[in-house]
Amino acid sequence: MTDKQSKGIRMFDPAFDYGQLPSLTGFLFRKASLRTFAIFGDAVGDRAITPLRYSLLEVVGANPGLQQVQLAGILGLSKPAATLAIDFWQTRDCLSRRPDARDRRSRGIYLTEAGQARLDDLRIIIARQDAQLTEMLSEDELALLKSLMQRVIEGPVL
Amino acid sequence: MTDKQSKGIRMFDPAFDYGQLPSLTGFLFRKASLRTFAIFGDAVGDRAITPLRYSLLEVVGANPGLQQVQLAGILGLSKPAATLAIDFWQTRDCLSRRPDARDRRSRGIYLTEAGQARLDDLRIIIARQDAQLTEMLSEDELALLKSLMQRVIEGPVL
DNA sequence: TATTGTTATACTCTATAACTATA
DNA sequence: TATAGTTATAGAGTATAACAATA
């Protein structure tokens, strides 16, 4: 690979045959995720701030005081992975662990002032890069894409 | 997490606020990829056969005799990662490395007979699981989703 | 006994660097 | 000198198991 910038990542090389891959919706999702991840990194600048870590900050901001096990559940992480993700932001003075008076085993997770400021910044940067990701679609097409994606994500009604 | 089956993975817990995450197309792609990966695993049975490893088999099947560096480029892998992915299938008698008469440094990658049979099986299983992934969409909606996804993946025309 | 959170440990995946053999 | 492929090694990221404190 000669170019690490997202613009340089070619998704399909027309010189080769990809078999049935391009006809698989799941394969398209994976490719779209890769492009998302690439331009996410370009936009945020700091490669340490991954989509997962940003998600953690976003969820804490929207639900102050959650327990670590709850955060682990929401983000689909094991307890140790949640511990480390929280450590990441606490090291950077963006999150704090506060003792819970009612259950002294658990600790509520909160944004610090710096964390709130960081989140405010990131929300803007990331909303902008997300718009860039879909800039080739009209407003109607984007709304349609999102509603179709939502249905696929939620899965079949059993 | 109490249920590792794909059906048991709930994508959004209505008890919590996800901030701006659900409005980000990139976040939806990531969720859709996770669901794809989960039901891929369920469908294939063998957890060692990842989407990447299946992709390798598919590309080799469609382009017999490619060099390893070419495969690495197509799949977005480093050379060592390509070596290991090819090793994986060679160990299972599905791929073979054949010397290239014109350049004795390189080796062409080919499906073995067993590899062709394995690929034939996998293609069917995976096409079926892919259809399952989008079973809540009509044929027209699915076609629309795919064409929108294609455009997002290809990126802006610069 | 069960649960919250941390630490210890191991596994997978991927990368870069160093190496061999060719070109 | 440069390239194809392998091996050595290291760094993320994640998981399970064991542990301490508390319920």
Short mmCIF file of C-alpha atoms (C1' of nucleotides) in Angstrom, two decimals:
data_model
loop_
_atom_site.label_atom_id
_atom_site.label_comp_id
_atom_site.label_asym_id
_atom_site.label_seq_id
_atom_site.Cartn_x
_atom_site.Cartn_y
_atom_site.Cartn_z
CA MET A 1 0.00 0.00 0.00
CA THR A 2 1.53 3.27 -1.06
CA ASP A 3 -1.07 5.65 0.33
CA LYS A 4 -2.44 5.49 3.85
CA GLN A 5 -4.85 8.38 3.37
CA SER A 6 -8.43 7.24 3.05
CA LYS A 7 -8.69 8.71 -0.44
CA GLY A 8 -5.98 6.35 -1.60
CA ILE A 9 -7.69 3.17 -0.48
CA ARG A 10 -9.25 1.64 -3.56
CA MET A 11 -12.07 -0.65 -2.61
CA PHE A 12 -12.16 -2.75 -5.76
CA ASP A 13 -9.37 -3.23 -8.26
CA PRO A 14 -11.01 -3.67 -11.67
CA ALA A 15 -8.09 -5.84 -12.77
CA PHE A 16 -9.32 -8.72 -10.62
CA ASP A 17 -12.43 -10.81 -10.24
CA TYR A 18 -13.95 -10.83 -6.76
CA GLY A 19 -16.23 -13.79 -7.36
CA GLN A 20 -19.54 -13.49 -5.54
CA LEU A 21 -18.16 -11.10 -2.92
CA PRO A 22 -19.53 -7.87 -4.45
CA SER A 23 -23.02 -9.36 -4.53
CA LEU A 24 -23.00 -10.07 -0.77
CA THR A 25 -24.61 -7.36 1.33
CA GLY A 26 -22.47 -8.37 4.28
CA PHE A 27 -19.34 -7.81 2.24
CA LEU A 28 -20.57 -4.33 1.31
CA PHE A 29 -21.12 -3.61 5.02
CA ARG A 30 -17.57 -4.65 5.77
CA LYS A 31 -16.17 -2.46 3.01
CA ALA A 32 -18.27 0.47 4.16
CA SER A 33 -17.02 -0.04 7.71
CA LEU A 34 -13.44 -0.01 6.50
CA ARG A 35 -13.97 3.25 4.67
CA THR A 36 -15.72 4.69 7.74
CA PHE A 37 -12.84 3.68 9.95
CA ALA A 38 -10.27 5.14 7.57
CA ILE A 39 -11.88 8.54 7.24
CA PHE A 40 -12.71 8.54 10.97
CA GLY A 41 -8.99 8.32 11.65
CA ASP A 42 -8.21 11.08 9.15
CA ALA A 43 -10.85 13.36 10.67
CA VAL A 44 -10.02 12.88 14.33
CA GLY A 45 -6.29 13.10 13.82
CA ASP A 46 -5.35 11.10 16.91
CA ARG A 47 -5.27 7.41 15.93
CA ALA A 48 -5.69 6.41 19.56
CA ILE A 49 -9.23 7.75 19.49
CA THR A 50 -11.01 4.83 17.89
CA PRO A 51 -14.72 4.61 17.11
CA LEU A 52 -15.15 2.43 20.19
CA ARG A 53 -13.48 4.93 22.49
CA TYR A 54 -15.50 7.75 21.03
CA SER A 55 -18.66 5.67 21.53
CA LEU A 56 -17.77 5.23 25.18
CA LEU A 57 -17.48 8.97 25.67
CA GLU A 58 -20.74 9.55 23.82
CA VAL A 59 -22.63 7.00 25.94
CA VAL A 60 -21.21 8.32 29.20
CA GLY A 61 -22.15 11.83 28.14
CA ALA A 62 -25.71 10.75 27.44
CA ASN A 63 -26.01 8.55 30.57
CA PRO A 64 -23.90 10.02 33.37
CA GLY A 65 -23.21 7.78 36.34
CA LEU A 66 -23.53 4.38 34.69
CA GLN A 67 -21.77 1.45 36.32
CA GLN A 68 -18.85 -0.11 34.47
CA VAL A 69 -20.69 -3.39 33.91
CA GLN A 70 -23.55 -1.46 32.36
CA LEU A 71 -21.16 0.31 30.01
CA ALA A 72 -19.56 -3.02 29.15
CA GLY A 73 -22.99 -4.39 28.27
CA ILE A 74 -23.98 -1.41 26.14
CA LEU A 75 -20.71 -1.41 24.22
CA GLY A 76 -20.47 -5.18 23.90
CA LEU A 77 -17.26 -5.39 25.89
CA SER A 78 -15.98 -7.73 28.57
CA LYS A 79 -15.45 -6.23 32.03
CA PRO A 80 -11.67 -5.98 31.62
CA ALA A 81 -12.05 -4.33 28.22
CA ALA A 82 -14.41 -1.78 29.76
CA THR A 83 -11.93 -1.15 32.57
CA LEU A 84 -9.19 -0.43 30.03
CA ALA A 85 -11.38 1.78 27.84
CA ILE A 86 -12.35 3.85 30.87
CA ASP A 87 -8.71 3.96 31.98
CA PHE A 88 -7.87 5.38 28.55
CA TRP A 89 -10.07 8.42 29.05
CA GLN A 90 -9.38 8.77 32.75
CA THR A 91 -5.64 8.98 32.00
CA ARG A 92 -6.54 11.86 29.68
CA ASP A 93 -8.65 13.55 32.41
CA CYS A 94 -11.85 13.10 30.43
CA LEU A 95 -13.65 10.56 32.62
CA SER A 96 -13.85 10.08 36.37
CA ARG A 97 -14.88 7.13 38.51
CA ARG A 98 -16.96 8.21 41.48
CA PRO A 99 -17.87 5.94 44.39
CA ASP A 100 -21.51 4.88 44.51
CA ALA A 101 -22.98 5.51 47.97
CA ARG A 102 -25.62 2.79 47.64
CA ASP A 103 -23.29 0.03 46.41
CA ARG A 104 -19.71 0.39 47.44
CA ARG A 105 -18.56 -2.27 44.96
CA SER A 106 -19.50 -0.18 41.96
CA ARG A 107 -18.34 3.14 40.65
CA GLY A 108 -20.29 5.61 38.57
CA ILE A 109 -18.62 6.92 35.42
CA TYR A 110 -18.88 10.63 34.65
CA LEU A 111 -17.45 13.12 32.19
CA THR A 112 -15.04 15.62 33.66
CA GLU A 113 -15.21 19.21 32.49
CA ALA A 114 -12.35 18.49 30.09
CA GLY A 115 -14.18 15.35 28.98
CA GLN A 116 -17.33 17.31 28.20
CA ALA A 117 -15.28 19.78 26.14
CA ARG A 118 -13.50 16.92 24.34
CA LEU A 119 -16.82 15.24 23.59
CA ASP A 120 -18.31 18.48 22.28
CA ASP A 121 -15.37 18.80 19.88
CA LEU A 122 -15.48 15.18 18.80
CA ARG A 123 -19.22 15.24 18.18
CA ILE A 124 -18.75 18.05 15.68
CA ILE A 125 -15.72 16.56 13.97
CA ILE A 126 -17.36 13.17 13.69
CA ALA A 127 -20.74 14.44 12.51
CA ARG A 128 -18.86 16.32 9.79
CA GLN A 129 -16.85 13.29 8.71
CA ASP A 130 -20.00 11.19 8.74
CA ALA A 131 -21.66 13.65 6.37
CA GLN A 132 -18.56 13.42 4.17
CA LEU A 133 -18.87 9.65 4.11
CA THR A 134 -22.24 9.94 2.38
CA GLU A 135 -21.73 13.17 0.46
CA MET A 136 -22.46 11.46 -2.86
CA LEU A 137 -26.05 10.78 -1.79
CA SER A 138 -28.95 13.20 -1.89
CA GLU A 139 -30.75 14.00 1.34
CA ASP A 140 -33.59 11.65 0.40
CA GLU A 141 -31.24 8.88 -0.57
CA LEU A 142 -29.36 9.21 2.72
CA ALA A 143 -32.59 9.05 4.73
CA LEU A 144 -33.59 5.97 2.77
CA LEU A 145 -30.20 4.31 3.30
CA LYS A 146 -30.40 4.93 7.03
CA SER A 147 -33.89 3.52 7.37
CA LEU A 148 -32.96 0.40 5.38
CA MET A 149 -29.80 -0.03 7.51
CA GLN A 150 -31.82 0.35 10.72
CA ARG A 151 -34.10 -2.48 9.65
CA VAL A 152 -31.21 -4.76 8.77
CA ILE A 153 -29.49 -4.02 12.07
CA GLU A 154 -32.56 -4.72 14.16
CA GLY A 155 -32.92 -8.06 12.42
CA PRO A 156 -36.04 -10.03 11.67
CA VAL A 157 -39.06 -9.64 13.90
CA LEU A 158 -39.24 -13.14 15.34
CA MET B 1 -23.35 -11.45 27.81
CA THR B 2 -25.66 -14.37 28.32
CA ASP B 3 -26.26 -15.42 24.70
CA LYS B 4 -23.56 -15.79 22.08
CA GLN B 5 -26.00 -16.74 19.31
CA SER B 6 -26.54 -13.95 16.83
CA LYS B 7 -30.24 -13.83 17.62
CA GLY B 8 -29.42 -12.93 21.19
CA ILE B 9 -27.27 -9.93 20.36
CA ARG B 10 -29.42 -6.89 20.91
CA MET B 11 -28.10 -3.96 18.94
CA PHE B 12 -29.67 -1.15 20.94
CA ASP B 13 -30.88 -1.34 24.52
CA PRO B 14 -33.88 1.01 24.78
CA ALA B 15 -33.05 1.63 28.44
CA PHE B 16 -30.06 3.79 27.47
CA ASP B 17 -29.38 6.88 25.43
CA TYR B 18 -26.81 6.46 22.67
CA GLY B 19 -26.32 10.18 22.06
CA GLN B 20 -25.70 10.98 18.41
CA LEU B 21 -24.43 7.50 17.61
CA PRO B 22 -27.64 6.17 16.01
CA SER B 23 -27.73 9.14 13.65
CA LEU B 24 -24.25 8.40 12.27
CA THR B 25 -24.23 6.35 9.09
CA GLY B 26 -20.76 5.06 9.94
CA PHE B 27 -22.06 3.74 13.25
CA LEU B 28 -24.85 1.92 11.42
CA PHE B 29 -22.27 0.34 9.11
CA ARG B 30 -20.31 -0.88 12.10
CA LYS B 31 -23.42 -2.37 13.70
CA ALA B 32 -24.41 -4.01 10.43
CA SER B 33 -20.92 -5.48 10.13
CA LEU B 34 -21.13 -6.89 13.62
CA ARG B 35 -24.43 -8.55 12.84
CA THR B 36 -22.99 -9.88 9.57
CA PHE B 37 -20.00 -11.31 11.36
CA ALA B 38 -22.14 -12.93 14.04
CA ILE B 39 -24.50 -14.70 11.67
CA PHE B 40 -21.58 -15.56 9.36
CA GLY B 41 -20.09 -17.50 12.25
CA ASP B 42 -23.37 -19.21 13.03
CA ALA B 43 -23.88 -20.21 9.40
CA VAL B 44 -20.39 -21.50 8.64
CA GLY B 45 -20.09 -23.38 11.91
CA ASP B 46 -16.31 -23.37 12.04
CA ARG B 47 -15.25 -20.15 13.81
CA ALA B 48 -11.80 -20.41 12.23
CA ILE B 49 -13.32 -19.64 8.83
CA THR B 50 -13.57 -15.88 9.04
CA PRO B 51 -14.94 -13.56 6.36
CA LEU B 52 -11.36 -12.67 5.43
CA ARG B 53 -10.34 -16.30 4.97
CA TYR B 54 -13.44 -17.00 2.95
CA SER B 55 -12.67 -13.93 0.82
CA LEU B 56 -9.22 -15.30 0.12
CA LEU B 57 -10.65 -18.56 -1.11
CA GLU B 58 -13.20 -16.72 -3.24
CA VAL B 59 -10.56 -14.48 -4.86
CA VAL B 60 -8.21 -17.39 -5.54
CA GLY B 61 -11.09 -19.31 -7.07
CA ALA B 62 -11.90 -16.40 -9.37
CA ASN B 63 -8.25 -15.61 -10.21
CA PRO B 64 -6.19 -18.80 -10.18
CA GLY B 65 -2.44 -18.40 -10.13
CA LEU B 66 -2.14 -14.98 -8.51
CA GLN B 67 1.08 -14.13 -6.72
CA GLN B 68 0.97 -13.75 -2.95
CA VAL B 69 1.76 -10.04 -3.12
CA GLN B 70 -1.15 -9.56 -5.48
CA LEU B 71 -3.46 -11.36 -3.08
CA ALA B 72 -2.13 -9.23 -0.23
CA GLY B 73 -2.94 -6.10 -2.23
CA ILE B 74 -6.43 -7.23 -3.16
CA LEU B 75 -7.30 -8.23 0.39
CA GLY B 76 -5.60 -5.24 2.02
CA LEU B 77 -3.12 -7.39 3.91
CA SER B 78 0.59 -7.13 4.62
CA LYS B 79 2.80 -9.78 3.06
CA PRO B 80 3.18 -11.75 6.31
CA ALA B 81 -0.57 -11.68 6.86
CA ALA B 82 -1.11 -13.05 3.35
CA THR B 83 1.47 -15.77 4.00
CA LEU B 84 -0.41 -16.84 7.13
CA ALA B 85 -3.84 -16.71 5.48
CA ILE B 86 -2.57 -18.91 2.65
CA ASP B 87 -0.91 -21.22 5.18
CA PHE B 88 -4.29 -21.59 6.87
CA TRP B 89 -5.91 -23.05 3.76
CA GLN B 90 -2.85 -24.97 2.62
CA THR B 91 -2.74 -26.77 5.99
CA ARG B 92 -6.33 -27.79 5.24
CA ASP B 93 -5.40 -29.00 1.73
CA CYS B 94 -7.53 -26.33 0.08
CA LEU B 95 -4.82 -24.16 -1.50
CA SER B 96 -1.51 -24.99 -3.12
CA ARG B 97 1.56 -22.87 -3.89
CA ARG B 98 3.00 -23.70 -7.30
CA PRO B 99 6.38 -22.46 -8.51
CA ASP B 100 6.23 -19.82 -11.23
CA ALA B 101 8.47 -20.81 -14.17
CA ARG B 102 9.04 -17.21 -15.29
CA ASP B 103 9.94 -15.77 -11.86
CA ARG B 104 11.36 -18.25 -9.42
CA ARG B 105 10.89 -15.88 -6.49
CA SER B 106 7.14 -15.98 -6.71
CA ARG B 107 4.58 -18.73 -6.32
CA GLY B 108 1.16 -18.96 -7.90
CA ILE B 109 -1.75 -19.74 -5.61
CA TYR B 110 -4.32 -22.28 -6.76
CA LEU B 111 -7.30 -24.11 -5.36
CA THR B 112 -6.82 -27.82 -4.85
CA GLU B 113 -9.64 -30.16 -5.73
CA ALA B 114 -10.65 -30.21 -2.06
CA GLY B 115 -10.40 -26.41 -2.01
CA GLN B 116 -12.74 -26.10 -4.97
CA ALA B 117 -15.24 -28.38 -3.23
CA ARG B 118 -14.91 -26.41 0.02
CA LEU B 119 -15.41 -23.15 -1.84
CA ASP B 120 -18.47 -24.50 -3.63
CA ASP B 121 -19.96 -25.41 -0.25
CA LEU B 122 -19.06 -22.12 1.38
CA ARG B 123 -20.45 -20.07 -1.50
CA ILE B 124 -23.85 -21.66 -1.00
CA ILE B 125 -23.83 -21.41 2.80
CA ILE B 126 -22.72 -17.81 2.71
CA ALA B 127 -25.09 -16.71 -0.04
CA ARG B 128 -27.88 -18.19 2.07
CA GLN B 129 -26.78 -16.44 5.26
CA ASP B 130 -26.42 -13.20 3.34
CA ALA B 131 -29.99 -13.50 2.13
CA GLN B 132 -31.01 -14.13 5.76
CA LEU B 133 -29.23 -10.96 6.82
CA THR B 134 -31.57 -8.91 4.64
CA GLU B 135 -34.68 -11.05 4.79
CA MET B 136 -36.75 -8.18 6.19
CA LEU B 137 -36.31 -6.21 2.97
CA SER B 138 -38.25 -6.63 -0.24
CA GLU B 139 -36.37 -7.46 -3.40
CA ASP B 140 -36.60 -3.85 -4.55
CA GLU B 141 -35.47 -2.50 -1.21
CA LEU B 142 -32.50 -4.84 -1.19
CA ALA B 143 -31.46 -3.77 -4.69
CA LEU B 144 -31.76 -0.16 -3.62
CA LEU B 145 -29.73 -0.73 -0.45
CA LYS B 146 -26.98 -2.41 -2.44
CA SER B 147 -26.76 0.35 -5.00
CA LEU B 148 -26.62 3.03 -2.32
CA MET B 149 -23.94 1.06 -0.45
CA GLN B 150 -21.89 0.67 -3.64
CA ARG B 151 -21.87 4.41 -4.12
CA VAL B 152 -20.81 5.06 -0.52
CA ILE B 153 -18.05 2.46 -0.78
CA GLU B 154 -16.64 3.85 -4.00
CA GLY B 155 -16.47 7.27 -2.40
CA PRO B 156 -16.83 10.65 -4.02
CA VAL B 157 -15.85 11.10 -7.64
CA LEU B 158 -12.94 13.50 -7.18
"C1'" DT C 1 -23.05 -17.32 47.20
"C1'" DA C 2 -23.26 -13.77 43.70
"C1'" DT C 3 -21.60 -9.44 41.76
"C1'" DT C 4 -18.39 -5.20 40.79
"C1'" DG C 5 -14.20 -4.08 39.37
"C1'" DT C 6 -9.09 -5.08 38.80
"C1'" DT C 7 -5.17 -7.74 37.68
"C1'" DA C 8 -2.87 -11.66 35.45
"C1'" DT C 9 -2.56 -14.10 31.51
"C1'" DA C 10 -3.18 -15.75 26.93
"C1'" DC C 11 -4.82 -15.63 22.22
"C1'" DT C 12 -5.70 -13.57 17.72
"C1'" DC C 13 -4.71 -10.45 14.32
"C1'" DT C 14 -1.91 -7.42 12.21
"C1'" DA C 15 2.24 -4.78 11.38
"C1'" DT C 16 7.37 -3.73 10.65
"C1'" DA C 17 12.00 -5.44 10.23
"C1'" DA C 18 15.31 -8.70 9.01
"C1'" DC C 19 16.42 -12.45 6.15
"C1'" DT C 20 16.81 -15.68 1.83
"C1'" DA C 21 16.37 -16.34 -2.89
"C1'" DT C 22 15.89 -14.58 -6.81
"C1'" DA C 23 15.57 -10.59 -10.44
"C1'" DT D 1 19.55 -2.56 -5.85
"C1'" DA D 2 14.82 -4.09 -5.78
"C1'" DT D 3 11.22 -7.58 -5.19
"C1'" DA D 4 8.68 -12.22 -3.57
"C1'" DG D 5 8.09 -14.71 0.19
"C1'" DT D 6 9.22 -16.31 5.03
"C1'" DT D 7 10.43 -15.86 9.73
"C1'" DA D 8 11.06 -13.17 14.00
"C1'" DT D 9 9.15 -10.05 16.85
"C1'" DA D 10 6.12 -6.72 18.83
"C1'" DG D 11 1.89 -4.13 19.60
"C1'" DA D 12 -3.17 -3.68 19.73
"C1'" DG D 13 -7.35 -5.50 21.24
"C1'" DT D 14 -9.98 -8.80 23.25
"C1'" DA D 15 -11.18 -12.75 26.18
"C1'" DT D 16 -11.25 -15.94 30.38
"C1'" DA D 17 -9.74 -16.87 35.07
"C1'" DA D 18 -8.50 -15.58 39.55
"C1'" DC D 19 -8.81 -12.28 43.02
"C1'" DA D 20 -10.43 -8.52 46.52
"C1'" DA D 21 -14.17 -5.99 48.25
"C1'" DT D 22 -18.84 -5.81 48.92
"C1'" DA D 23 -23.76 -7.34 48.53
#
